[in-house]
């Protein structure tokens, strides 16, 4: 699947003459779509989201949700902490506090 993304966006970038990246919402939605029925694909897509948009809290928050779905609270805390550092939002602060109580 990731190879198909790479191939498509490499071809599109070549055609247009500048680097084109997969849309953030597309990657995020795919990550959630696969979260409960194909965790490997979900992880791969969310990792791509973070690598493509490293300064955006949304990818880290979504990866935190992925780890929650896998029962891995330690890694969920790690990723929501990064999201909170980037965003400074009250939402991420409360999510972090809630996870730390588990």
mmCIF file with all atom_site columns, C-alpha atoms in Angstrom:
data_model
loop_
_atom_site.group_PDB
_atom_site.id
_atom_site.type_symbol
_atom_site.label_atom_id
_atom_site.label_alt_id
_atom_site.label_comp_id
_atom_site.label_asym_id
_atom_site.label_entity_id
_atom_site.label_seq_id
_atom_site.pdbx_PDB_ins_code
_atom_site.Cartn_x
_atom_site.Cartn_y
_atom_site.Cartn_z
_atom_site.occupancy
_atom_site.B_iso_or_equiv
_atom_site.pdbx_formal_charge
_atom_site.auth_seq_id
_atom_site.auth_comp_id
_atom_site.auth_asym_id
_atom_site.auth_atom_id
_atom_site.pdbx_PDB_model_num
ATOM 1   C CA . UNK A 1 1   ? 0.000   0.000  0.000   1.00 0.00 ? 1   UNK A CA 1
ATOM 2   C CA . UNK A 1 2   ? 2.733   2.467  0.935   1.00 0.00 ? 2   UNK A CA 1
ATOM 3   C CA . UNK A 1 3   ? 4.557   1.588  -2.273  1.00 0.00 ? 3   UNK A CA 1
ATOM 4   C CA . UNK A 1 4   ? 1.434   2.567  -4.197  1.00 0.00 ? 4   UNK A CA 1
ATOM 5   C CA . UNK A 1 5   ? 1.372   5.917  -2.397  1.00 0.00 ? 5   UNK A CA 1
ATOM 6   C CA . UNK A 1 6   ? 5.057   6.475  -3.065  1.00 0.00 ? 6   UNK A CA 1
ATOM 7   C CA . UNK A 1 7   ? 4.703   5.549  -6.713  1.00 0.00 ? 7   UNK A CA 1
ATOM 8   C CA . UNK A 1 8   ? 1.645   7.744  -7.239  1.00 0.00 ? 8   UNK A CA 1
ATOM 9   C CA . UNK A 1 9   ? 3.040   10.829 -5.517  1.00 0.00 ? 9   UNK A CA 1
ATOM 10  C CA . UNK A 1 10  ? 6.476   10.415 -7.098  1.00 0.00 ? 10  UNK A CA 1
ATOM 11  C CA . UNK A 1 11  ? 4.854   10.254 -10.532 1.00 0.00 ? 11  UNK A CA 1
ATOM 12  C CA . UNK A 1 12  ? 2.600   13.216 -9.748  1.00 0.00 ? 12  UNK A CA 1
ATOM 13  C CA . UNK A 1 13  ? 5.535   15.245 -8.418  1.00 0.00 ? 13  UNK A CA 1
ATOM 14  C CA . UNK A 1 14  ? 7.546   14.472 -11.547 1.00 0.00 ? 14  UNK A CA 1
ATOM 15  C CA . UNK A 1 15  ? 4.668   15.466 -13.782 1.00 0.00 ? 15  UNK A CA 1
ATOM 16  C CA . UNK A 1 16  ? 4.023   18.745 -11.950 1.00 0.00 ? 16  UNK A CA 1
ATOM 17  C CA . UNK A 1 17  ? 7.673   19.619 -11.392 1.00 0.00 ? 17  UNK A CA 1
ATOM 18  C CA . UNK A 1 18  ? 7.485   20.012 -7.618  1.00 0.00 ? 18  UNK A CA 1
ATOM 19  C CA . UNK A 1 19  ? 7.132   17.700 -4.628  1.00 0.00 ? 19  UNK A CA 1
ATOM 20  C CA . UNK A 1 20  ? 3.538   16.642 -3.927  1.00 0.00 ? 20  UNK A CA 1
ATOM 21  C CA . UNK A 1 21  ? 2.654   14.938 -0.659  1.00 0.00 ? 21  UNK A CA 1
ATOM 22  C CA . UNK A 1 22  ? -0.391  12.859 0.289   1.00 0.00 ? 22  UNK A CA 1
ATOM 23  C CA . UNK A 1 23  ? -3.034  15.032 1.924   1.00 0.00 ? 23  UNK A CA 1
ATOM 24  C CA . UNK A 1 24  ? -2.977  15.050 5.695   1.00 0.00 ? 24  UNK A CA 1
ATOM 25  C CA . UNK A 1 25  ? -6.696  14.277 6.012   1.00 0.00 ? 25  UNK A CA 1
ATOM 26  C CA . UNK A 1 26  ? -6.388  11.350 3.608   1.00 0.00 ? 26  UNK A CA 1
ATOM 27  C CA . UNK A 1 27  ? -3.604  9.755  5.653   1.00 0.00 ? 27  UNK A CA 1
ATOM 28  C CA . UNK A 1 28  ? -5.378  10.430 8.929   1.00 0.00 ? 28  UNK A CA 1
ATOM 29  C CA . UNK A 1 29  ? -8.673  8.991  7.705   1.00 0.00 ? 29  UNK A CA 1
ATOM 30  C CA . UNK A 1 30  ? -6.976  5.895  6.297   1.00 0.00 ? 30  UNK A CA 1
ATOM 31  C CA . UNK A 1 31  ? -5.116  5.397  9.570   1.00 0.00 ? 31  UNK A CA 1
ATOM 32  C CA . UNK A 1 32  ? -8.397  5.379  11.480  1.00 0.00 ? 32  UNK A CA 1
ATOM 33  C CA . UNK A 1 33  ? -10.151 3.287  8.858   1.00 0.00 ? 33  UNK A CA 1
ATOM 34  C CA . UNK A 1 34  ? -7.585  0.495  9.281   1.00 0.00 ? 34  UNK A CA 1
ATOM 35  C CA . UNK A 1 35  ? -7.162  0.916  13.044  1.00 0.00 ? 35  UNK A CA 1
ATOM 36  C CA . UNK A 1 36  ? -9.495  -1.878 14.129  1.00 0.00 ? 36  UNK A CA 1
ATOM 37  C CA . UNK A 1 37  ? -9.301  -4.294 11.205  1.00 0.00 ? 37  UNK A CA 1
ATOM 38  C CA . UNK A 1 38  ? -5.694  -4.059 9.968   1.00 0.00 ? 38  UNK A CA 1
ATOM 39  C CA . UNK A 1 39  ? -3.461  -2.619 12.656  1.00 0.00 ? 39  UNK A CA 1
ATOM 40  C CA . UNK A 1 40  ? -0.291  -3.034 10.591  1.00 0.00 ? 40  UNK A CA 1
ATOM 41  C CA . UNK A 1 41  ? -1.686  -0.853 7.783   1.00 0.00 ? 41  UNK A CA 1
ATOM 42  C CA . UNK A 1 42  ? -2.995  1.641  10.315  1.00 0.00 ? 42  UNK A CA 1
ATOM 43  C CA . UNK A 1 43  ? 0.417   1.972  11.939  1.00 0.00 ? 43  UNK A CA 1
ATOM 44  C CA . UNK A 1 44  ? 2.144   2.312  8.569   1.00 0.00 ? 44  UNK A CA 1
ATOM 45  C CA . UNK A 1 45  ? -0.225  5.030  7.360   1.00 0.00 ? 45  UNK A CA 1
ATOM 46  C CA . UNK A 1 46  ? -0.045  6.959  10.645  1.00 0.00 ? 46  UNK A CA 1
ATOM 47  C CA . UNK A 1 47  ? 3.742   6.716  10.603  1.00 0.00 ? 47  UNK A CA 1
ATOM 48  C CA . UNK A 1 48  ? 3.662   8.157  7.078   1.00 0.00 ? 48  UNK A CA 1
ATOM 49  C CA . UNK A 1 49  ? 1.396   10.942 8.347   1.00 0.00 ? 49  UNK A CA 1
ATOM 50  C CA . UNK A 1 50  ? 3.893   11.868 11.073  1.00 0.00 ? 50  UNK A CA 1
ATOM 51  C CA . UNK A 1 51  ? 6.853   11.680 8.689   1.00 0.00 ? 51  UNK A CA 1
ATOM 52  C CA . UNK A 1 52  ? 5.088   13.832 6.105   1.00 0.00 ? 52  UNK A CA 1
ATOM 53  C CA . UNK A 1 53  ? 3.707   16.395 8.582   1.00 0.00 ? 53  UNK A CA 1
ATOM 54  C CA . UNK A 1 54  ? 6.100   16.265 11.571  1.00 0.00 ? 54  UNK A CA 1
ATOM 55  C CA . UNK A 1 55  ? 5.136   19.699 12.911  1.00 0.00 ? 55  UNK A CA 1
ATOM 56  C CA . UNK A 1 56  ? 1.418   18.932 13.061  1.00 0.00 ? 56  UNK A CA 1
ATOM 57  C CA . UNK A 1 57  ? -0.010  17.607 16.328  1.00 0.00 ? 57  UNK A CA 1
ATOM 58  C CA . UNK A 1 58  ? -2.815  15.709 14.599  1.00 0.00 ? 58  UNK A CA 1
ATOM 59  C CA . UNK A 1 59  ? -0.601  12.842 13.422  1.00 0.00 ? 59  UNK A CA 1
ATOM 60  C CA . UNK A 1 60  ? 0.843   12.307 16.884  1.00 0.00 ? 60  UNK A CA 1
ATOM 61  C CA . UNK A 1 61  ? -2.628  12.434 18.430  1.00 0.00 ? 61  UNK A CA 1
ATOM 62  C CA . UNK A 1 62  ? -3.842  9.845  15.915  1.00 0.00 ? 62  UNK A CA 1
ATOM 63  C CA . UNK A 1 63  ? -0.842  7.619  16.637  1.00 0.00 ? 63  UNK A CA 1
ATOM 64  C CA . UNK A 1 64  ? -1.741  7.925  20.303  1.00 0.00 ? 64  UNK A CA 1
ATOM 65  C CA . UNK A 1 65  ? -5.239  6.670  19.472  1.00 0.00 ? 65  UNK A CA 1
ATOM 66  C CA . UNK A 1 66  ? -3.672  3.809  17.532  1.00 0.00 ? 66  UNK A CA 1
ATOM 67  C CA . UNK A 1 67  ? -1.670  2.775  20.590  1.00 0.00 ? 67  UNK A CA 1
ATOM 68  C CA . UNK A 1 68  ? -4.757  3.076  22.802  1.00 0.00 ? 68  UNK A CA 1
ATOM 69  C CA . UNK A 1 69  ? -6.561  0.721  20.399  1.00 0.00 ? 69  UNK A CA 1
ATOM 70  C CA . UNK A 1 70  ? -3.685  -1.724 20.832  1.00 0.00 ? 70  UNK A CA 1
ATOM 71  C CA . UNK A 1 71  ? -3.753  -1.460 24.625  1.00 0.00 ? 71  UNK A CA 1
ATOM 72  C CA . UNK A 1 72  ? -0.283  0.132  24.698  1.00 0.00 ? 72  UNK A CA 1
ATOM 73  C CA . UNK A 1 73  ? -0.799  3.036  27.098  1.00 0.00 ? 73  UNK A CA 1
ATOM 74  C CA . UNK A 1 74  ? 2.932   3.777  27.468  1.00 0.00 ? 74  UNK A CA 1
ATOM 75  C CA . UNK A 1 75  ? 3.307   4.572  23.764  1.00 0.00 ? 75  UNK A CA 1
ATOM 76  C CA . UNK A 1 76  ? -0.074  6.335  23.691  1.00 0.00 ? 76  UNK A CA 1
ATOM 77  C CA . UNK A 1 77  ? 1.247   8.692  26.384  1.00 0.00 ? 77  UNK A CA 1
ATOM 78  C CA . UNK A 1 78  ? 4.470   9.224  24.434  1.00 0.00 ? 78  UNK A CA 1
ATOM 79  C CA . UNK A 1 79  ? 2.619   10.336 21.312  1.00 0.00 ? 79  UNK A CA 1
ATOM 80  C CA . UNK A 1 80  ? -0.019  12.469 22.995  1.00 0.00 ? 80  UNK A CA 1
ATOM 81  C CA . UNK A 1 81  ? 2.787   14.186 24.910  1.00 0.00 ? 81  UNK A CA 1
ATOM 82  C CA . UNK A 1 82  ? 4.386   15.118 21.574  1.00 0.00 ? 82  UNK A CA 1
ATOM 83  C CA . UNK A 1 83  ? 1.004   16.333 20.283  1.00 0.00 ? 83  UNK A CA 1
ATOM 84  C CA . UNK A 1 84  ? 0.611   18.470 23.411  1.00 0.00 ? 84  UNK A CA 1
ATOM 85  C CA . UNK A 1 85  ? 4.117   19.901 23.058  1.00 0.00 ? 85  UNK A CA 1
ATOM 86  C CA . UNK A 1 86  ? 3.321   20.949 19.488  1.00 0.00 ? 86  UNK A CA 1
ATOM 87  C CA . UNK A 1 87  ? -0.223  22.203 20.033  1.00 0.00 ? 87  UNK A CA 1
ATOM 88  C CA . UNK A 1 88  ? -0.293  23.362 23.638  1.00 0.00 ? 88  UNK A CA 1
ATOM 89  C CA . UNK A 1 89  ? -4.022  22.640 23.445  1.00 0.00 ? 89  UNK A CA 1
ATOM 90  C CA . UNK A 1 90  ? -6.205  21.919 26.413  1.00 0.00 ? 90  UNK A CA 1
ATOM 91  C CA . UNK A 1 91  ? -7.566  18.873 24.560  1.00 0.00 ? 91  UNK A CA 1
ATOM 92  C CA . UNK A 1 92  ? -4.137  17.218 24.449  1.00 0.00 ? 92  UNK A CA 1
ATOM 93  C CA . UNK A 1 93  ? -3.384  18.232 28.029  1.00 0.00 ? 93  UNK A CA 1
ATOM 94  C CA . UNK A 1 94  ? -6.577  16.560 29.286  1.00 0.00 ? 94  UNK A CA 1
ATOM 95  C CA . UNK A 1 95  ? -5.988  13.470 27.139  1.00 0.00 ? 95  UNK A CA 1
ATOM 96  C CA . UNK A 1 96  ? -2.454  13.173 28.526  1.00 0.00 ? 96  UNK A CA 1
ATOM 97  C CA . UNK A 1 97  ? -3.678  13.537 32.110  1.00 0.00 ? 97  UNK A CA 1
ATOM 98  C CA . UNK A 1 98  ? -6.367  10.904 31.543  1.00 0.00 ? 98  UNK A CA 1
ATOM 99  C CA . UNK A 1 99  ? -3.884  8.432  30.061  1.00 0.00 ? 99  UNK A CA 1
ATOM 100 C CA . UNK A 1 100 ? -1.392  8.987  32.869  1.00 0.00 ? 100 UNK A CA 1
ATOM 101 C CA . UNK A 1 101 ? -4.060  7.891  35.377  1.00 0.00 ? 101 UNK A CA 1
ATOM 102 C CA . UNK A 1 102 ? -4.418  4.490  33.683  1.00 0.00 ? 102 UNK A CA 1
#
